[in-house]
Amino acid sequence: MRALRLALAASELAPYAKTGGLADVLLGLGRWLGRPERDGGGGHDVRLFLPFYERVAKTVSDARPLPNAQQIDVRFPNRTIRFGVREGRLPQSEVPVYFVDCPELYFREGIYTDDGDESLRFAMLSRAVLETCQRLQWAPDVVHCNDWHTGLLPLYLRTTYAWDRLFASTRTLMTIHNIGYQGYFPESHLDTLGLGDQRAHVHHGDLRDKQAFSFLKTGVLHATRLSTVSRTYAREIQTPELGMGMEDLLQTRSQDLVGIVNGVDYGDWDPATDPRIPHHYTADDPSGKAKMKAALLQRFELPHDPRAPVFGVVSRLTSQKGFELFRDAIPVFLQREDMRLCVLGSGESKHEQYFQWLRDTWPEKVGVYRGFQEDLAHWIEAGSDVFLMPSRFEPCGLNQMYSLRYGTPPIVRRTGGLADTVSPWDPATQEGTGFLFDEFSSQALAGTIDWTLRNWRDRRGWRRLVQNGMRQDFSWDRQAPEYVALYRSLLDRR
């Protein structure tokens, strides 16, 4: 089969601009798709599009102006915006990244803003993808849109650019990484974005009464097919509980919606080779993990006892992640058990303050780092005995897969990608990779922690549990071919 021409567009891409897992997914998927087949990749012609944010401009010095893609004027009803394209390469790859260089929209301190032109910033990204393809006379087979920021692209392709036969065979895939972010803007912005005559094509349900429209819903309405980042999440977002108001629309397109679990880049996340940790280990030789545990506790200035389990947390401290469940669960165990808790994260002040209270109350058992530090994230994955991830909902999640690889069995709620990647430990059969609970309650979490601690005391069984997790394969070598099959299925849509 011939190689595909693939354009991947997103608001984030590691290592250039990142606030969450979306950036890592685009890096891993893009790198695999463009890697030559002889090197174990997909061998496709893939090109990634990302705004040339201020933070990107400060860190990327080798992105050069792309020939034939400079001083491109994009006309909106009330203004014309000029942009150029700089070409770089994904790290450790020959895959091109096209940075959309438009200082008046992107040269700002943050990736996302509360400025009045936020809708224009990301409408421009969608149009810049198509304008760049025109200048290069490069016809993508599939334009892969990611989250609300690129949600207008399928509609622009069908309307503003419908005249151009270059895109006659181009199909679109809209991937929902987190349905909680839908990109709502006042309806009046449709005129600003050149879609004033498309009102009938962007509204759904009761949005007309709200005098607002959603980038994400527009993408869901008009993309050739839809995907999300786990099989369970694909089902969950079609329910009132987790559909965030889009469940009816997604049910009407259920035949076009598929779930594909995100991959993990084991080049970056492998305890056998990880350059960010001082001690390495494998499933067959786990001795380095005990050394990492000691090193982690020393880093947090906590007393080390190999018999006391270390529970790790690396997360955004938000309600989505289920940290309100800690209030009536964790203190009981800190009071009763000889255990440690190492936390890395930042977010909502109530959660930051709570973890600081835990630290102040049990200074010999709890360590907290407020903020984010990439090295420390790797240390916690490697040095912890158990990883805590009790999410209210989790589209896919990456940390539970990192934890499995690092021999750190996770405690997770059975939702989204957590349900698809962690299997319950059964001491009778010695099968399973972690500990799961269903009900979103402190009691359910506490019961699962108690079950975990009972299994921790069975050292032989625990070693088998750790080995089971470390031998799981969630690499892009396993996950990315599902995307390729999906891309090819789009080409049959006429």
GROMACS .gro file of C-alpha atoms in nm:
model
  494
    1MET     CA    1   0.000   0.000   0.000
    2ARG     CA    2   0.118   0.349  -0.080
    3ALA     CA    3   0.240   0.589   0.185
    4LEU     CA    4  -0.019   0.836   0.308
    5ARG     CA    5   0.004   1.214   0.305
    6LEU     CA    6  -0.097   1.326   0.654
    7ALA     CA    7  -0.133   1.674   0.805
    8LEU     CA    8  -0.155   1.679   1.185
    9ALA     CA    9  -0.273   2.008   1.335
   10ALA     CA   10  -0.282   2.094   1.705
   11SER     CA   11  -0.236   2.377   1.955
   12GLU     CA   12   0.032   2.182   2.143
   13LEU     CA   13   0.330   1.971   2.048
   14ALA     CA   14   0.608   1.849   2.274
   15PRO     CA   15   0.870   1.966   2.341
   16TYR     CA   16   0.781   2.306   2.197
   17ALA     CA   17   0.448   2.392   2.361
   18LYS     CA   18   0.292   2.173   2.626
   19THR     CA   19   0.029   2.198   2.899
   20GLY     CA   20  -0.088   1.836   2.898
   21GLY     CA   21  -0.087   1.497   2.732
   22LEU     CA   22  -0.199   1.628   2.392
   23ALA     CA   23   0.154   1.756   2.328
   24ASP     CA   24   0.310   1.416   2.402
   25VAL     CA   25   0.058   1.231   2.186
   26LEU     CA   26   0.129   1.450   1.882
   27LEU     CA   27   0.503   1.404   1.929
   28GLY     CA   28   0.485   1.025   1.962
   29LEU     CA   29   0.230   0.967   1.687
   30GLY     CA   30   0.392   1.208   1.445
   31ARG     CA   31   0.736   1.063   1.500
   32TRP     CA   32   0.615   0.706   1.443
   33LEU     CA   33   0.412   0.790   1.133
   34GLY     CA   34   0.709   0.957   0.965
   35ARG     CA   35   0.976   0.708   1.065
   36PRO     CA   36   1.088   0.490   0.770
   37GLU     CA   37   0.938   0.142   0.762
   38ARG     CA   38   1.286  -0.010   0.770
   39ASP     CA   39   1.328   0.153   1.112
   40GLY     CA   40   0.998   0.023   1.244
   41GLY     CA   41   0.781   0.324   1.162
   42GLY     CA   42   0.492   0.395   0.931
   43GLY     CA   43   0.690   0.545   0.643
   44HIS     CA   44   0.428   0.810   0.569
   45ASP     CA   45   0.458   1.169   0.448
   46VAL     CA   46   0.347   1.341   0.767
   47ARG     CA   47   0.369   1.710   0.846
   48LEU     CA   48   0.276   1.874   1.176
   49PHE     CA   49   0.135   2.225   1.219
   50LEU     CA   50   0.179   2.434   1.534
   51PRO     CA   51   0.155   2.808   1.609
   52PHE     CA   52   0.491   2.981   1.648
   53TYR     CA   53   0.419   3.095   2.002
   54GLU     CA   54   0.649   3.331   2.189
   55ARG     CA   55   0.781   3.040   2.398
   56VAL     CA   56   0.856   2.846   2.081
   57ALA     CA   57   1.039   3.138   1.927
   58LYS     CA   58   1.258   3.165   2.239
   59THR     CA   59   1.362   2.800   2.230
   60VAL     CA   60   1.369   2.704   1.862
   61SER     CA   61   1.660   2.861   1.679
   62ASP     CA   62   1.691   2.631   1.378
   63ALA     CA   63   1.343   2.673   1.223
   64ARG     CA   64   1.396   2.822   0.878
   65PRO     CA   65   1.149   3.005   0.653
   66LEU     CA   66   0.966   2.754   0.435
   67PRO     CA   67   1.006   2.839   0.065
   68ASN     CA   68   0.681   2.939  -0.108
   69ALA     CA   69   0.508   2.984   0.228
   70GLN     CA   70   0.602   3.339   0.329
   71GLN     CA   71   0.389   3.653   0.351
   72ILE     CA   72   0.062   3.470   0.304
   73ASP     CA   73  -0.243   3.694   0.341
   74VAL     CA   74  -0.556   3.540   0.492
   75ARG     CA   75  -0.867   3.749   0.444
   76PHE     CA   76  -1.132   3.763   0.711
   77PRO     CA   77  -1.438   3.990   0.676
   78ASN     CA   78  -1.298   4.275   0.882
   79ARG     CA   79  -0.924   4.235   0.843
   80THR     CA   80  -0.643   4.065   0.658
   81ILE     CA   81  -0.383   3.874   0.856
   82ARG     CA   82  -0.039   3.791   0.721
   83PHE     CA   83   0.163   3.490   0.828
   84GLY     CA   84   0.465   3.289   0.722
   85VAL     CA   85   0.577   2.936   0.790
   86ARG     CA   86   0.898   2.823   0.955
   87GLU     CA   87   1.008   2.463   0.910
   88GLY     CA   88   1.168   2.260   1.185
   89ARG     CA   89   1.202   1.891   1.268
   90LEU     CA   90   1.059   1.679   1.544
   91PRO     CA   91   1.334   1.580   1.789
   92GLN     CA   92   1.513   1.260   1.690
   93SER     CA   93   1.322   1.255   1.365
   94GLU     CA   94   1.315   1.385   1.009
   95VAL     CA   95   0.943   1.466   1.037
   96PRO     CA   96   0.881   1.831   0.945
   97VAL     CA   97   0.705   2.069   1.179
   98TYR     CA   98   0.549   2.374   1.018
   99PHE     CA   99   0.538   2.661   1.265
  100VAL     CA  100   0.269   2.917   1.179
  101ASP     CA  101   0.455   3.246   1.226
  102CYS     CA  102   0.200   3.517   1.296
  103PRO     CA  103   0.331   3.750   1.570
  104GLU     CA  104   0.013   3.955   1.609
  105LEU     CA  105  -0.178   3.642   1.713
  106TYR     CA  106   0.077   3.408   1.866
  107PHE     CA  107   0.359   3.614   2.011
  108ARG     CA  108   0.212   3.622   2.360
  109GLU     CA  109   0.322   3.490   2.694
  110GLY     CA  110   0.080   3.196   2.712
  111ILE     CA  111  -0.036   2.929   2.472
  112TYR     CA  112  -0.395   3.010   2.561
  113THR     CA  113  -0.528   3.351   2.659
  114ASP     CA  114  -0.842   3.528   2.775
  115ASP     CA  115  -0.798   3.788   2.503
  116GLY     CA  116  -1.093   3.889   2.291
  117ASP     CA  117  -0.940   3.742   1.975
  118GLU     CA  118  -0.889   3.387   2.107
  119SER     CA  119  -1.137   3.251   1.853
  120LEU     CA  120  -0.948   3.425   1.573
  121ARG     CA  121  -0.614   3.284   1.695
  122PHE     CA  122  -0.727   2.927   1.643
  123ALA     CA  123  -0.946   2.987   1.341
  124MET     CA  124  -0.626   3.123   1.189
  125LEU     CA  125  -0.444   2.801   1.271
  126SER     CA  126  -0.701   2.599   1.076
  127ARG     CA  127  -0.683   2.830   0.778
  128ALA     CA  128  -0.303   2.844   0.791
  129VAL     CA  129  -0.288   2.466   0.753
  130LEU     CA  130  -0.491   2.480   0.433
  131GLU     CA  131  -0.321   2.794   0.299
  132THR     CA  132   0.020   2.635   0.348
  133CYS     CA  133  -0.086   2.320   0.164
  134GLN     CA  134  -0.202   2.539  -0.124
  135ARG     CA  135   0.132   2.720  -0.148
  136LEU     CA  136   0.319   2.390  -0.143
  137GLN     CA  137   0.069   2.224  -0.378
  138TRP     CA  138   0.068   1.936  -0.130
  139ALA     CA  139  -0.264   1.754  -0.108
  140PRO     CA  140  -0.304   1.569   0.222
  141ASP     CA  141  -0.505   1.249   0.216
  142VAL     CA  142  -0.614   1.322   0.573
  143VAL     CA  143  -0.602   1.630   0.789
  144HIS     CA  144  -0.600   1.511   1.149
  145CYS     CA  145  -0.756   1.777   1.373
  146ASN     CA  146  -0.699   1.765   1.748
  147ASP     CA  147  -0.935   1.914   2.008
  148TRP     CA  148  -1.140   2.229   1.976
  149HIS     CA  149  -0.855   2.450   1.858
  150THR     CA  150  -0.872   2.295   1.509
  151GLY     CA  151  -1.247   2.226   1.511
  152LEU     CA  152  -1.329   2.478   1.238
  153LEU     CA  153  -1.094   2.320   0.984
  154PRO     CA  154  -1.341   2.059   0.848
  155LEU     CA  155  -1.602   2.333   0.789
  156TYR     CA  156  -1.351   2.569   0.626
  157LEU     CA  157  -1.247   2.282   0.400
  158ARG     CA  158  -1.609   2.228   0.294
  159THR     CA  159  -1.687   2.596   0.241
  160THR     CA  160  -1.410   2.856   0.208
  161TYR     CA  161  -1.175   2.610   0.031
  162ALA     CA  162  -1.430   2.395  -0.150
  163TRP     CA  163  -1.335   2.554  -0.483
  164ASP     CA  164  -0.979   2.420  -0.474
  165ARG     CA  165  -0.952   2.080  -0.642
  166LEU     CA  166  -0.627   2.025  -0.454
  167PHE     CA  167  -0.844   1.915  -0.161
  168ALA     CA  168  -1.095   1.716  -0.366
  169SER     CA  169  -0.990   1.388  -0.204
  170THR     CA  170  -0.885   1.525   0.137
  171ARG     CA  171  -1.067   1.378   0.435
  172THR     CA  172  -1.070   1.496   0.797
  173LEU     CA  173  -1.040   1.319   1.130
  174MET     CA  174  -1.147   1.500   1.447
  175THR     CA  175  -0.989   1.361   1.765
  176ILE     CA  176  -1.139   1.451   2.102
  177HIS     CA  177  -0.865   1.440   2.363
  178ASN     CA  178  -1.082   1.587   2.639
  179ILE     CA  179  -1.445   1.673   2.576
  180GLY     CA  180  -1.445   1.904   2.876
  181TYR     CA  181  -1.286   2.173   2.656
  182GLN     CA  182  -1.518   2.269   2.370
  183GLY     CA  183  -1.416   2.618   2.261
  184TYR     CA  184  -1.734   2.822   2.311
  185PHE     CA  185  -1.754   3.174   2.171
  186PRO     CA  186  -2.030   3.428   2.108
  187GLU     CA  187  -2.224   3.368   1.790
  188SER     CA  188  -2.119   3.710   1.666
  189HIS     CA  189  -1.766   3.574   1.623
  190LEU     CA  190  -1.890   3.371   1.325
  191ASP     CA  191  -1.899   3.693   1.124
  192THR     CA  192  -1.547   3.782   1.235
  193LEU     CA  193  -1.420   3.438   1.132
  194GLY     CA  194  -1.580   3.445   0.787
  195LEU     CA  195  -1.848   3.191   0.874
  196GLY     CA  196  -2.143   3.425   0.915
  197ASP     CA  197  -2.332   3.249   0.635
  198GLN     CA  198  -2.271   2.909   0.793
  199ARG     CA  199  -2.481   2.951   1.107
  200ALA     CA  200  -2.706   2.663   1.011
  201HIS     CA  201  -2.398   2.441   0.988
  202VAL     CA  202  -2.243   2.519   1.326
  203HIS     CA  203  -2.545   2.506   1.554
  204HIS     CA  204  -2.675   2.194   1.718
  205GLY     CA  205  -2.950   2.142   1.972
  206ASP     CA  206  -3.019   2.449   2.185
  207LEU     CA  207  -2.711   2.649   2.095
  208ARG     CA  208  -2.918   2.901   1.902
  209ASP     CA  209  -3.084   3.001   2.229
  210LYS     CA  210  -2.746   3.043   2.395
  211GLN     CA  211  -2.623   3.277   2.122
  212ALA     CA  212  -2.296   3.085   2.121
  213PHE     CA  213  -2.120   2.827   1.913
  214SER     CA  214  -1.856   2.565   1.980
  215PHE     CA  215  -1.543   2.496   1.778
  216LEU     CA  216  -1.546   2.133   1.892
  217LYS     CA  217  -1.909   2.071   1.802
  218THR     CA  218  -1.847   2.224   1.462
  219GLY     CA  219  -1.562   1.980   1.410
  220VAL     CA  220  -1.775   1.687   1.525
  221LEU     CA  221  -2.051   1.790   1.287
  222HIS     CA  222  -1.831   1.821   0.980
  223ALA     CA  223  -1.529   1.590   1.012
  224THR     CA  224  -1.531   1.279   0.798
  225ARG     CA  225  -1.476   1.061   1.103
  226LEU     CA  226  -1.424   1.104   1.476
  227SER     CA  227  -1.194   0.945   1.729
  228THR     CA  228  -1.109   0.972   2.092
  229VAL     CA  229  -0.827   0.843   2.303
  230SER     CA  230  -0.962   0.519   2.449
  231ARG     CA  231  -1.237   0.270   2.376
  232THR     CA  232  -1.410   0.322   2.709
  233TYR     CA  233  -1.404   0.701   2.673
  234ALA     CA  234  -1.567   0.666   2.330
  235ARG     CA  235  -1.863   0.503   2.505
  236GLU     CA  236  -1.861   0.738   2.804
  237ILE     CA  237  -1.883   1.060   2.603
  238GLN     CA  238  -2.210   0.935   2.454
  239THR     CA  239  -2.370   0.941   2.800
  240PRO     CA  240  -2.520   1.235   2.993
  241GLU     CA  241  -2.272   1.180   3.276
  242LEU     CA  242  -1.958   1.243   3.069
  243GLY     CA  243  -2.083   1.378   2.736
  244MET     CA  244  -2.061   1.739   2.861
  245GLY     CA  245  -2.370   1.832   2.659
  246MET     CA  246  -2.247   1.667   2.337
  247GLU     CA  247  -2.382   1.318   2.404
  248ASP     CA  248  -2.682   1.347   2.170
  249LEU     CA  249  -2.469   1.468   1.880
  250LEU     CA  250  -2.210   1.197   1.939
  251GLN     CA  251  -2.481   0.932   1.951
  252THR     CA  252  -2.598   1.040   1.606
  253ARG     CA  253  -2.240   0.989   1.483
  254SER     CA  254  -2.164   0.679   1.687
  255GLN     CA  255  -2.088   0.474   1.374
  256ASP     CA  256  -1.816   0.724   1.286
  257LEU     CA  257  -1.660   0.738   1.635
  258VAL     CA  258  -1.375   0.508   1.738
  259GLY     CA  259  -1.153   0.491   2.044
  260ILE     CA  260  -0.777   0.438   2.014
  261VAL     CA  261  -0.563   0.429   2.328
  262ASN     CA  262  -0.271   0.671   2.325
  263GLY     CA  263   0.075   0.529   2.288
  264VAL     CA  264   0.375   0.577   2.512
  265ASP     CA  265   0.717   0.672   2.385
  266TYR     CA  266   0.939   0.418   2.558
  267GLY     CA  267   1.240   0.602   2.425
  268ASP     CA  268   1.160   0.863   2.689
  269TRP     CA  269   0.990   0.640   2.947
  270ASP     CA  270   1.186   0.322   3.013
  271PRO     CA  271   1.355   0.251   3.348
  272ALA     CA  272   1.623   0.047   3.172
  273THR     CA  273   1.756   0.350   2.984
  274ASP     CA  274   1.590   0.663   3.129
  275PRO     CA  275   1.863   0.933   3.146
  276ARG     CA  276   1.661   1.130   3.402
  277ILE     CA  277   1.700   0.870   3.679
  278PRO     CA  278   2.029   0.765   3.843
  279HIS     CA  279   1.950   0.394   3.885
  280HIS     CA  280   1.821   0.169   3.608
  281TYR     CA  281   1.637  -0.161   3.621
  282THR     CA  282   1.427  -0.411   3.424
  283ALA     CA  283   1.153  -0.663   3.494
  284ASP     CA  284   1.418  -0.936   3.516
  285ASP     CA  285   1.659  -0.732   3.728
  286PRO     CA  286   1.456  -0.493   3.950
  287SER     CA  287   1.738  -0.414   4.196
  288GLY     CA  288   1.768  -0.057   4.068
  289LYS     CA  289   1.411   0.017   4.173
  290ALA     CA  290   1.496  -0.029   4.540
  291LYS     CA  291   1.781   0.219   4.492
  292MET     CA  292   1.542   0.464   4.323
  293LYS     CA  293   1.307   0.436   4.621
  294ALA     CA  294   1.586   0.528   4.858
  295ALA     CA  295   1.698   0.814   4.632
  296LEU     CA  296   1.345   0.950   4.599
  297LEU     CA  297   1.289   0.955   4.974
  298GLN     CA  298   1.623   1.125   5.026
  299ARG     CA  299   1.524   1.388   4.768
  300PHE     CA  300   1.202   1.457   4.960
  301GLU     CA  301   1.391   1.438   5.292
  302LEU     CA  302   1.173   1.153   5.417
  303PRO     CA  303   1.298   0.856   5.624
  304HIS     CA  304   1.365   0.541   5.424
  305ASP     CA  305   1.233   0.200   5.523
  306PRO     CA  306   1.217  -0.062   5.247
  307ARG     CA  307   0.918  -0.220   5.422
  308ALA     CA  308   0.713   0.102   5.410
  309PRO     CA  309   0.537   0.149   5.074
  310VAL     CA  310   0.576   0.476   4.887
  311PHE     CA  311   0.264   0.613   4.716
  312GLY     CA  312   0.331   0.854   4.430
  313VAL     CA  313   0.125   1.127   4.264
  314VAL     CA  314   0.220   1.319   3.949
  315SER     CA  315  -0.073   1.522   3.826
  316ARG     CA  316  -0.250   1.844   3.761
  317LEU     CA  317  -0.426   1.909   4.090
  318THR     CA  318  -0.779   1.948   3.958
  319SER     CA  319  -1.120   1.806   4.039
  320GLN     CA  320  -1.106   1.592   3.724
  321LYS     CA  321  -0.824   1.395   3.884
  322GLY     CA  322  -1.036   1.295   4.184
  323PHE     CA  323  -0.830   1.452   4.463
  324GLU     CA  324  -1.137   1.542   4.670
  325LEU     CA  325  -1.154   1.169   4.744
  326PHE     CA  326  -0.828   1.200   4.940
  327ARG     CA  327  -0.983   1.406   5.220
  328ASP     CA  328  -1.166   1.120   5.389
  329ALA     CA  329  -0.929   0.843   5.280
  330ILE     CA  330  -0.561   0.933   5.291
  331PRO     CA  331  -0.537   1.073   5.648
  332VAL     CA  332  -0.666   0.744   5.789
  333PHE     CA  333  -0.380   0.553   5.630
  334LEU     CA  334  -0.116   0.812   5.711
  335GLN     CA  335  -0.225   0.790   6.074
  336ARG     CA  336  -0.242   0.411   6.081
  337GLU     CA  337   0.022   0.284   5.841
  338ASP     CA  338   0.397   0.320   5.804
  339MET     CA  339   0.381   0.460   5.452
  340ARG     CA  340   0.509   0.754   5.248
  341LEU     CA  341   0.335   0.988   5.003
  342CYS     CA  342   0.532   1.182   4.739
  343VAL     CA  343   0.335   1.441   4.540
  344LEU     CA  344   0.431   1.647   4.235
  345GLY     CA  345   0.177   1.886   4.087
  346SER     CA  346  -0.002   2.218   4.081
  347GLY     CA  347  -0.349   2.336   4.003
  348GLU     CA  348  -0.655   2.438   4.202
  349SER     CA  349  -0.561   2.617   4.523
  350LYS     CA  350  -0.786   2.400   4.740
  351HIS     CA  351  -0.596   2.089   4.634
  352GLU     CA  352  -0.255   2.255   4.666
  353GLN     CA  353  -0.346   2.369   5.016
  354TYR     CA  354  -0.474   2.024   5.108
  355PHE     CA  355  -0.151   1.852   5.012
  356GLN     CA  356   0.045   2.116   5.198
  357TRP     CA  357  -0.169   2.043   5.503
  358LEU     CA  358  -0.084   1.674   5.468
  359ARG     CA  359   0.284   1.769   5.450
  360ASP     CA  360   0.261   1.990   5.756
  361THR     CA  361   0.066   1.732   5.954
  362TRP     CA  362   0.283   1.430   5.867
  363PRO     CA  363   0.624   1.578   5.781
  364GLU     CA  364   0.792   1.238   5.825
  365LYS     CA  365   0.555   1.069   5.580
  366VAL     CA  366   0.455   1.324   5.314
  367GLY     CA  367   0.663   1.515   5.059
  368VAL     CA  368   0.513   1.775   4.824
  369TYR     CA  369   0.660   1.967   4.531
  370ARG     CA  370   0.421   2.235   4.406
  371GLY     CA  371   0.473   2.294   4.037
  372PHE     CA  372   0.618   2.065   3.775
  373GLN     CA  373   0.966   1.928   3.720
  374GLU     CA  374   1.022   1.671   3.446
  375ASP     CA  375   1.311   1.495   3.621
  376LEU     CA  376   1.115   1.462   3.944
  377ALA     CA  377   0.820   1.312   3.755
  378HIS     CA  378   1.048   1.033   3.635
  379TRP     CA  379   1.192   0.988   3.986
  380ILE     CA  380   0.845   0.948   4.138
  381GLU     CA  381   0.742   0.694   3.873
  382ALA     CA  382   1.060   0.496   3.937
  383GLY     CA  383   1.091   0.534   4.314
  384SER     CA  384   0.730   0.481   4.420
  385ASP     CA  385   0.578   0.144   4.500
  386VAL     CA  386   0.220   0.246   4.414
  387PHE     CA  387   0.084   0.521   4.188
  388LEU     CA  388  -0.240   0.701   4.283
  389MET     CA  389  -0.469   0.811   3.998
  390PRO     CA  390  -0.834   0.813   4.119
  391SER     CA  391  -0.972   1.024   3.834
  392ARG     CA  392  -1.334   1.132   3.813
  393PHE     CA  393  -1.291   1.084   3.438
  394GLU     CA  394  -0.980   1.019   3.231
  395PRO     CA  395  -1.001   1.021   2.850
  396CYS     CA  396  -0.684   0.814   2.825
  397GLY     CA  397  -0.416   0.904   3.075
  398LEU     CA  398  -0.046   0.845   3.028
  399ASN     CA  399   0.085   0.827   3.384
  400GLN     CA  400  -0.076   0.492   3.456
  401MET     CA  401   0.107   0.350   3.153
  402TYR     CA  402   0.433   0.509   3.265
  403SER     CA  403   0.373   0.355   3.609
  404LEU     CA  404   0.324   0.008   3.467
  405ARG     CA  405   0.650   0.035   3.276
  406TYR     CA  406   0.833   0.154   3.587
  407GLY     CA  407   0.706  -0.133   3.804
  408THR     CA  408   0.474   0.091   4.006
  409PRO     CA  409   0.128  -0.070   4.016
  410PRO     CA  410  -0.140   0.200   3.985
  411ILE     CA  411  -0.457   0.251   4.185
  412VAL     CA  412  -0.710   0.387   3.935
  413ARG     CA  413  -1.080   0.439   3.898
  414ARG     CA  414  -1.236   0.223   3.628
  415THR     CA  415  -1.303   0.499   3.376
  416GLY     CA  416  -1.184   0.598   3.028
  417GLY     CA  417  -0.834   0.491   2.934
  418LEU     CA  418  -0.764   0.375   3.290
  419ALA     CA  419  -1.015   0.094   3.241
  420ASP     CA  420  -0.857   0.005   2.907
  421THR     CA  421  -0.495  -0.010   3.026
  422VAL     CA  422  -0.500  -0.141   3.385
  423SER     CA  423  -0.631  -0.489   3.464
  424PRO     CA  424  -0.728  -0.588   3.820
  425TRP     CA  425  -0.477  -0.788   4.021
  426ASP     CA  426  -0.595  -1.135   4.119
  427PRO     CA  427  -0.363  -1.298   4.374
  428ALA     CA  428  -0.522  -1.637   4.311
  429THR     CA  429  -0.432  -1.646   3.941
  430GLN     CA  430  -0.134  -1.407   3.969
  431GLU     CA  431  -0.281  -1.209   3.680
  432GLY     CA  432  -0.344  -0.837   3.655
  433THR     CA  433  -0.142  -0.516   3.666
  434GLY     CA  434  -0.302  -0.284   3.922
  435PHE     CA  435  -0.594  -0.201   4.149
  436LEU     CA  436  -0.927  -0.061   4.028
  437PHE     CA  437  -1.244   0.072   4.186
  438ASP     CA  438  -1.576   0.181   4.034
  439GLU     CA  439  -1.769   0.414   4.263
  440PHE     CA  440  -1.642   0.771   4.280
  441SER     CA  441  -1.625   0.790   4.659
  442SER     CA  442  -1.370   0.816   4.937
  443GLN     CA  443  -1.495   0.484   5.073
  444ALA     CA  444  -1.421   0.308   4.744
  445LEU     CA  445  -1.074   0.461   4.727
  446ALA     CA  446  -1.002   0.373   5.090
  447GLY     CA  447  -1.113   0.015   5.035
  448THR     CA  448  -0.884  -0.014   4.736
  449ILE     CA  449  -0.585   0.130   4.924
  450ASP     CA  450  -0.651  -0.119   5.202
  451TRP     CA  451  -0.662  -0.405   4.946
  452THR     CA  452  -0.337  -0.276   4.794
  453LEU     CA  453  -0.161  -0.272   5.129
  454ARG     CA  454  -0.268  -0.628   5.203
  455ASN     CA  455  -0.118  -0.739   4.872
  456TRP     CA  456   0.197  -0.533   4.939
  457ARG     CA  457   0.270  -0.761   5.233
  458ASP     CA  458   0.273  -1.063   5.000
  459ARG     CA  459   0.621  -0.997   4.865
  460ARG     CA  460   0.622  -1.289   4.621
  461GLY     CA  461   0.286  -1.193   4.475
  462TRP     CA  462   0.390  -0.827   4.457
  463ARG     CA  463   0.697  -0.914   4.252
  464ARG     CA  464   0.473  -1.095   4.003
  465LEU     CA  465   0.236  -0.797   3.991
  466VAL     CA  466   0.526  -0.564   3.918
  467GLN     CA  467   0.658  -0.791   3.643
  468ASN     CA  468   0.314  -0.817   3.484
  469GLY     CA  469   0.295  -0.440   3.454
  470MET     CA  470   0.649  -0.391   3.326
  471ARG     CA  471   0.586  -0.638   3.043
  472GLN     CA  472   0.285  -0.453   2.906
  473ASP     CA  473   0.334  -0.290   2.568
  474PHE     CA  474   0.158   0.040   2.505
  475SER     CA  475   0.421   0.167   2.263
  476TRP     CA  476   0.337   0.359   1.950
  477ASP     CA  477   0.450   0.049   1.760
  478ARG     CA  478   0.131  -0.111   1.894
  479GLN     CA  479  -0.106   0.187   1.896
  480ALA     CA  480  -0.015   0.392   1.586
  481PRO     CA  481  -0.109   0.122   1.330
  482GLU     CA  482  -0.468   0.163   1.451
  483TYR     CA  483  -0.452   0.525   1.338
  484VAL     CA  484  -0.312   0.420   1.002
  485ALA     CA  485  -0.601   0.178   0.955
  486LEU     CA  486  -0.842   0.456   1.046
  487TYR     CA  487  -0.679   0.700   0.804
  488ARG     CA  488  -0.707   0.445   0.523
  489SER     CA  489  -1.072   0.385   0.603
  490LEU     CA  490  -1.136   0.756   0.547
  491LEU     CA  491  -1.009   0.731   0.190
  492ASP     CA  492  -1.302   0.504   0.108
  493ARG     CA  493  -1.544   0.786   0.203
  494ARG     CA  494  -1.659   0.960  -0.107
   0.00000   0.00000   0.00000
